[in-house]
XYZ file of C-alpha atoms in Angstrom:
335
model
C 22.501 56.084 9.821
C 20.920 56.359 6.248
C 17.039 57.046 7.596
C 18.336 60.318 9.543
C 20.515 61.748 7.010
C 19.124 64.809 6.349
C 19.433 66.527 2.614
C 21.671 69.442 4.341
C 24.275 66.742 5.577
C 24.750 65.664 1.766
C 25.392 69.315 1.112
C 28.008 70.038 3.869
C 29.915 66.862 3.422
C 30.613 67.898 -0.597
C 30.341 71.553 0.064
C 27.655 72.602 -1.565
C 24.868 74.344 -1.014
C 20.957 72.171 -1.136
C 20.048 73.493 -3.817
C 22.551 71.821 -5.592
C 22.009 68.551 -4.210
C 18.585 69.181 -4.906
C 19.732 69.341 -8.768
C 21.916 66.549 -8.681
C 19.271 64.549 -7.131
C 16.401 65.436 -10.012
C 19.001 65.010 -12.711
C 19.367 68.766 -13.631
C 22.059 69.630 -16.123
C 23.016 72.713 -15.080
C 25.252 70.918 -12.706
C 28.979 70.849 -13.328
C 30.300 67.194 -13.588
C 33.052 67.772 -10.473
C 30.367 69.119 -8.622
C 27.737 66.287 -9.317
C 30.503 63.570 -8.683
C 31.134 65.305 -5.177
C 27.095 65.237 -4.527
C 27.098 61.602 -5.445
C 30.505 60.678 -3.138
C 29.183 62.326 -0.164
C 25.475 60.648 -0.788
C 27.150 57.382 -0.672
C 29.374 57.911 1.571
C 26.512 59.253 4.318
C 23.911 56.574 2.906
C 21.693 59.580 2.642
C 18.087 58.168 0.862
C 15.923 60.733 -0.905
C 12.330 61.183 0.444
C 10.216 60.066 -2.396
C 7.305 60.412 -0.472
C 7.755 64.298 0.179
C 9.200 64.789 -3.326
C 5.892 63.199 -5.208
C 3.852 65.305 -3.028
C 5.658 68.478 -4.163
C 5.374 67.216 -7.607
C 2.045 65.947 -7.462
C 3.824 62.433 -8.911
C 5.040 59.752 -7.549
C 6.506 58.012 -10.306
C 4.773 54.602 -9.760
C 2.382 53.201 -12.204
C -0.115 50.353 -11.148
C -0.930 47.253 -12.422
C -3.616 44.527 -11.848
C -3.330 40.896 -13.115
C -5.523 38.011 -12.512
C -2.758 35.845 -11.665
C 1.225 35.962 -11.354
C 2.980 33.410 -13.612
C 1.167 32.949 -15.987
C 3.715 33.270 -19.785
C 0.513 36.041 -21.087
C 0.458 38.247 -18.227
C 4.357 37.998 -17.498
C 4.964 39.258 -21.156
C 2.691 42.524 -20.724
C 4.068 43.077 -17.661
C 7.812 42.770 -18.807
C 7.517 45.128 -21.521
C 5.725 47.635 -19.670
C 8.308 47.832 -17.234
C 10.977 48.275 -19.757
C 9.269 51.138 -20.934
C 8.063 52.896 -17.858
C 12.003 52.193 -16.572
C 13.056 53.707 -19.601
C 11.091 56.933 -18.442
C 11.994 56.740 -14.586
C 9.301 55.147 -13.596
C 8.403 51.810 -11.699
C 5.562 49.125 -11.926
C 3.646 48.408 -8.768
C 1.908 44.646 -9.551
C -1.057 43.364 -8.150
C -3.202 40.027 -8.472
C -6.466 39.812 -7.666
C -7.150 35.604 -8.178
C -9.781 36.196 -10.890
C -12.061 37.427 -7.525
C -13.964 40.967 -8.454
C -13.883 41.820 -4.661
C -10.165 41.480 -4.644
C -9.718 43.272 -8.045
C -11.606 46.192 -6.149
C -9.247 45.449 -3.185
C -6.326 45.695 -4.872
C -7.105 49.195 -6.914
C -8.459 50.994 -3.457
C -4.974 49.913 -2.043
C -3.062 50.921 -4.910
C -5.049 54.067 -5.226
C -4.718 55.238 -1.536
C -0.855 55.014 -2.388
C -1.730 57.335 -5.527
C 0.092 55.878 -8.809
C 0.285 58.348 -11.546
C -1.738 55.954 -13.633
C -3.640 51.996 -13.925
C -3.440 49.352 -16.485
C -5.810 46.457 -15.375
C -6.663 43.767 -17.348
C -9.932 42.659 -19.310
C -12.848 45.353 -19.574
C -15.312 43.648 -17.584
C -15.451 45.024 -14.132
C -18.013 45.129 -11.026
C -20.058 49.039 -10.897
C -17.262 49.368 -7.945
C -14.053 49.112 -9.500
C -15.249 51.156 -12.705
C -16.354 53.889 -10.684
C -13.358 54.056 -8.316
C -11.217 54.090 -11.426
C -13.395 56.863 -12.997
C -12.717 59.002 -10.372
C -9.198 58.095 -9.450
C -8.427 61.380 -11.680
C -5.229 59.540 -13.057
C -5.074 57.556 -16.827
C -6.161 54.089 -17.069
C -5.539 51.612 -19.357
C -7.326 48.568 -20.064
C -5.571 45.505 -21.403
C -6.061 42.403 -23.401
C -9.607 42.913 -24.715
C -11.600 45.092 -26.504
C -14.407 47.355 -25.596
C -16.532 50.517 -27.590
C -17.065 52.265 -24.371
C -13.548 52.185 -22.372
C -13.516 53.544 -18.638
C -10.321 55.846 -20.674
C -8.149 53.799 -23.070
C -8.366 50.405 -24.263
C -5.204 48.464 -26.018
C -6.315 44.999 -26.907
C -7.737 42.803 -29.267
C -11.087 40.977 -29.562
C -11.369 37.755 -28.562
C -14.871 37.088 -30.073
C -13.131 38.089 -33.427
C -10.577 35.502 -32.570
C -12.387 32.998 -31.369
C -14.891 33.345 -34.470
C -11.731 32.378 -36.921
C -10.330 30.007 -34.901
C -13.589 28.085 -35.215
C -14.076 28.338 -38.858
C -10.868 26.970 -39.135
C -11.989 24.282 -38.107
C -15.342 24.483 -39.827
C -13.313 24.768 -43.119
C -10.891 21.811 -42.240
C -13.898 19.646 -42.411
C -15.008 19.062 -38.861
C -18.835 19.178 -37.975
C -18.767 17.664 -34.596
C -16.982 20.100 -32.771
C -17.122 21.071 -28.688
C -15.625 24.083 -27.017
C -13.835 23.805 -23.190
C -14.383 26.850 -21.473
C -13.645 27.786 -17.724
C -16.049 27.214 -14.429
C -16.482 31.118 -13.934
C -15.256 33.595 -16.674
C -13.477 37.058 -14.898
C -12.640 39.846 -16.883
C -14.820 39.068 -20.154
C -11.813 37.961 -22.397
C -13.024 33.512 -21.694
C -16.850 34.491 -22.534
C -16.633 36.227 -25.325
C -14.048 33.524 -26.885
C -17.027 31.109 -26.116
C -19.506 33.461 -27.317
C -17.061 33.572 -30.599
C -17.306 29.898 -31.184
C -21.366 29.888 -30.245
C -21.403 32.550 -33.214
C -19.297 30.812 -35.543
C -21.139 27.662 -35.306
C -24.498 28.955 -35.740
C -23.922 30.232 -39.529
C -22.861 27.283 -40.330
C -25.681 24.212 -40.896
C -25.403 20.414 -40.157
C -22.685 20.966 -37.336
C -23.216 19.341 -34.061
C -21.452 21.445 -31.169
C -21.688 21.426 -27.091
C -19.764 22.864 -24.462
C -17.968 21.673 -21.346
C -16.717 23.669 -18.263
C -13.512 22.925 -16.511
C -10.742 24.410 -14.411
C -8.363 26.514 -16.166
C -5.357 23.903 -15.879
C -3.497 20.989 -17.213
C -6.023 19.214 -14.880
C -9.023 20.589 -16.323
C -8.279 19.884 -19.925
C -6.904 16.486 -18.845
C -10.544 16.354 -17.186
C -12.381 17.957 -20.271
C -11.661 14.681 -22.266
C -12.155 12.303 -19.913
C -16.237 13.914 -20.245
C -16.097 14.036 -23.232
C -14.791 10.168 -23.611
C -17.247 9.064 -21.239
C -20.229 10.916 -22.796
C -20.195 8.361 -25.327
C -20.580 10.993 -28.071
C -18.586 11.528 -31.441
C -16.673 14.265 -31.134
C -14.112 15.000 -33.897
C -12.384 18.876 -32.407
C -12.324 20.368 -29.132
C -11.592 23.637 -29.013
C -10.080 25.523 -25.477
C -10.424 28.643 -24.098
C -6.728 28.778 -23.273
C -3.631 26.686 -24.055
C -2.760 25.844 -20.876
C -6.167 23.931 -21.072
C -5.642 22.845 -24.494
C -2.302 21.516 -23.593
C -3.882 19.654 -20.477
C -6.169 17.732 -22.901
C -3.547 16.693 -25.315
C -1.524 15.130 -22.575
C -4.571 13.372 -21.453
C -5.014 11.907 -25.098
C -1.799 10.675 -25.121
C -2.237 8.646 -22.044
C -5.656 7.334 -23.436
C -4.079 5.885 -26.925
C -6.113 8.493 -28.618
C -4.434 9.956 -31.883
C -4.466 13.552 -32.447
C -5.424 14.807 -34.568
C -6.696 11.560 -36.505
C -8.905 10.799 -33.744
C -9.649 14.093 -31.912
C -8.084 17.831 -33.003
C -7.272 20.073 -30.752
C -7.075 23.495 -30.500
C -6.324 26.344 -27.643
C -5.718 30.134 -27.314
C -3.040 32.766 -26.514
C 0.449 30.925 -28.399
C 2.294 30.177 -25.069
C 5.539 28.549 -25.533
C 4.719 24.721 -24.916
C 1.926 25.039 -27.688
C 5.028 25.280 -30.182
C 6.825 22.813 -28.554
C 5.006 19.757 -27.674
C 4.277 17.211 -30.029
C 1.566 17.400 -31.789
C 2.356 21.171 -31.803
C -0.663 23.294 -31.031
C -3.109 25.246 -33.187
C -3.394 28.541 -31.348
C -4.290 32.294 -31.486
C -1.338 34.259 -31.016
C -1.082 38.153 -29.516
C 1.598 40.198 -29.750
C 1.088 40.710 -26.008
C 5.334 42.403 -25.842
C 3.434 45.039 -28.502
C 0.695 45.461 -26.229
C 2.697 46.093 -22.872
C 4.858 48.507 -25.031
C 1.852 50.143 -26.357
C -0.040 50.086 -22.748
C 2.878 51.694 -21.241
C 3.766 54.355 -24.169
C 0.087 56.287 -23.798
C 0.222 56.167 -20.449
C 4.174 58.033 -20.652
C 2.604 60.013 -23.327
C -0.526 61.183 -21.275
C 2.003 61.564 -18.305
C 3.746 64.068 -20.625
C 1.373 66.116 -20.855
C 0.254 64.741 -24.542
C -3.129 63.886 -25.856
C -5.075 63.389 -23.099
C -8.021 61.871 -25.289
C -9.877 58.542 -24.707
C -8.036 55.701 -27.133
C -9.198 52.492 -28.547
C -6.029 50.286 -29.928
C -6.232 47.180 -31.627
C -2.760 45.137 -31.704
C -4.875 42.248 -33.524
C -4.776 38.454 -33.719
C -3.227 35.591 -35.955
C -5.057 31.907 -35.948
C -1.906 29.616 -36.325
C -2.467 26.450 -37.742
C 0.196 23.715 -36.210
C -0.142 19.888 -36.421
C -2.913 19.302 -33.629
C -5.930 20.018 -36.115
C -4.334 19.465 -39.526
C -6.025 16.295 -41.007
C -4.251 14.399 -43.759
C -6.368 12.947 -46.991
């Protein structure tokens, strides 16, 4: 029965006229508490469900904010995600989540769908995106917020950090640990920017510095491909005394596959990853990382876009949360 209630039926059944269920409904206050407890008993009792979809047309809101995400599951996305949804709940609103695979045609995909269903603003992640998808988002009319990187020209508002930065002082880390023969695991095919420029960070950081000896291998972005990173790196028959990986789930990947192979980290081989997920503090070695506050950044992310929803500033931002190198057992060498 609840798709043909109509709004008027909730009125008759407390006796009231639809107006007032009208205020009830959009949380007014000038609504008695007797009355609004009658609205509410005869809306359950009919099963009566509002019409969002006329409402946000009347309103010119719908109340949904979009978000795209390479992937679902992984700890660094799920964070953002979580704390923007606390937020935007906190705020009546709701998170519509997309993935687009780390594919720019489905990143495009994804926003025209989300778009055609018109969110009251985007957060996507990474500032690297295809002529298509920046344009579509330029015109969407709506804010958008870009995540997880850094960028001097943002399509509206960045909130991020930069990953060359990073990357840079992750390396000399290493560099100032004593280690000159040091390669960098990076993916097959970069997405969003954020894997290149952490490569292009340790290309930069190795270059001011003379007498080191530095390569790179590509690999799938998994246990398996860091696993598979140091088997090439084994067989190339070359003395290698750090690897350093784009991302801790690699990073992680290669440490297991040292253990298997009887090689000692980091006596024999250091090993360092990126983004502080929750297994590079607990598995043994523990891992020397970057760490984001990526909670912060969702929080952030989400508090402009209620802000610009409010009517606020409606000014282009650039916000950087920052970075911290950690230093944890797999690199420290002992004299």
């Amino acid at each position: 029965m609840g798709s043909t209630v109509r709004l008027l039926d909730v009125a008759k059944r407390a006796e009231v006229g639809v107006g007032t269920v009208s205020r009830v409904l959009n949380g007014s206050a000038k609504v008695s508490a007797i009355t609004r407890q009658k609205v509410l008993d005869a809306i359950g009792e009919l099963g009566y469900v509002p019409n969002l979809v006329a409402r946000s047309l009347a309103a010119n809101r719908t109340g949904l904010i979009a978000a795209i995400i390479p992937v679902i599951g992984y700890t660094q996305h799920f964070e953002i995600i979580q704390s923007m949804t606390d937020v935007l709940h906190a705020h009546g609103m709701n998170l519509m989540i997309g993935a687009c695979g780390y594919s720019d045609e489905v990143e495009l995909q994804v926003i025209e769908a989300f778009l055609a269903r018109r969110p009251d603003a985007i957060y996507v992640t990474g500032v690297r995106h295809t002529e298509a998808v920046r344009t579509a988002l330029e015109r969407s009319g709506i804010p958008v917020v870009e995540g997880s990187n850094l960028t001097a020209h943002p399509i509206d508002t960045v909130v991020g950090y930069s990953n060359f930065n990073a990357s840079v002082d992750l390396t000399r880390l290493l560099i100032d640990r004593g280690y000159r023969r040091i390669w960098h695991v990076t993916v097959n095919k970069d997405f969003n920017g954020r894997i290149d420029d952490r490569l292009e960070g340790f290309q930069w950081a190795t270059s001011t510095e003379a007498g080191l000896e530095v390569n790179v291998v590509r690999c799938e972005n998994s246990f398996d491909g860091g696993a598979e990173a140091v088997r090439l790196v084994t067989a190339s028959g070359v003395k290698v005394e750090a690897l350093t990986f784009a991302t801790d789930v690699m990073a992680v990947g290669g440490l297991l596959e040292c253990q298997r192979r009887g090689i000692a980290v980091p006596e024999q081989l250091a090993i360092a990853g990126f983004d502080d997920l929750t297994i590079a503090r607990s598995i043994n070695p523990s891992l020397t990382t970057v760490k984001v506050d990526r909670v912060g950044l969702g929080r952030k992310a989400a508090e402009i876009i209620v802000s610009r929803l409010q009517g606020n500033d409606h000014s282009p931002q650039i916000v950087d949360v920052g970075f911290e190198v950690v230093e944890r057992e797999s690199t420290r060498r002992s004299y």
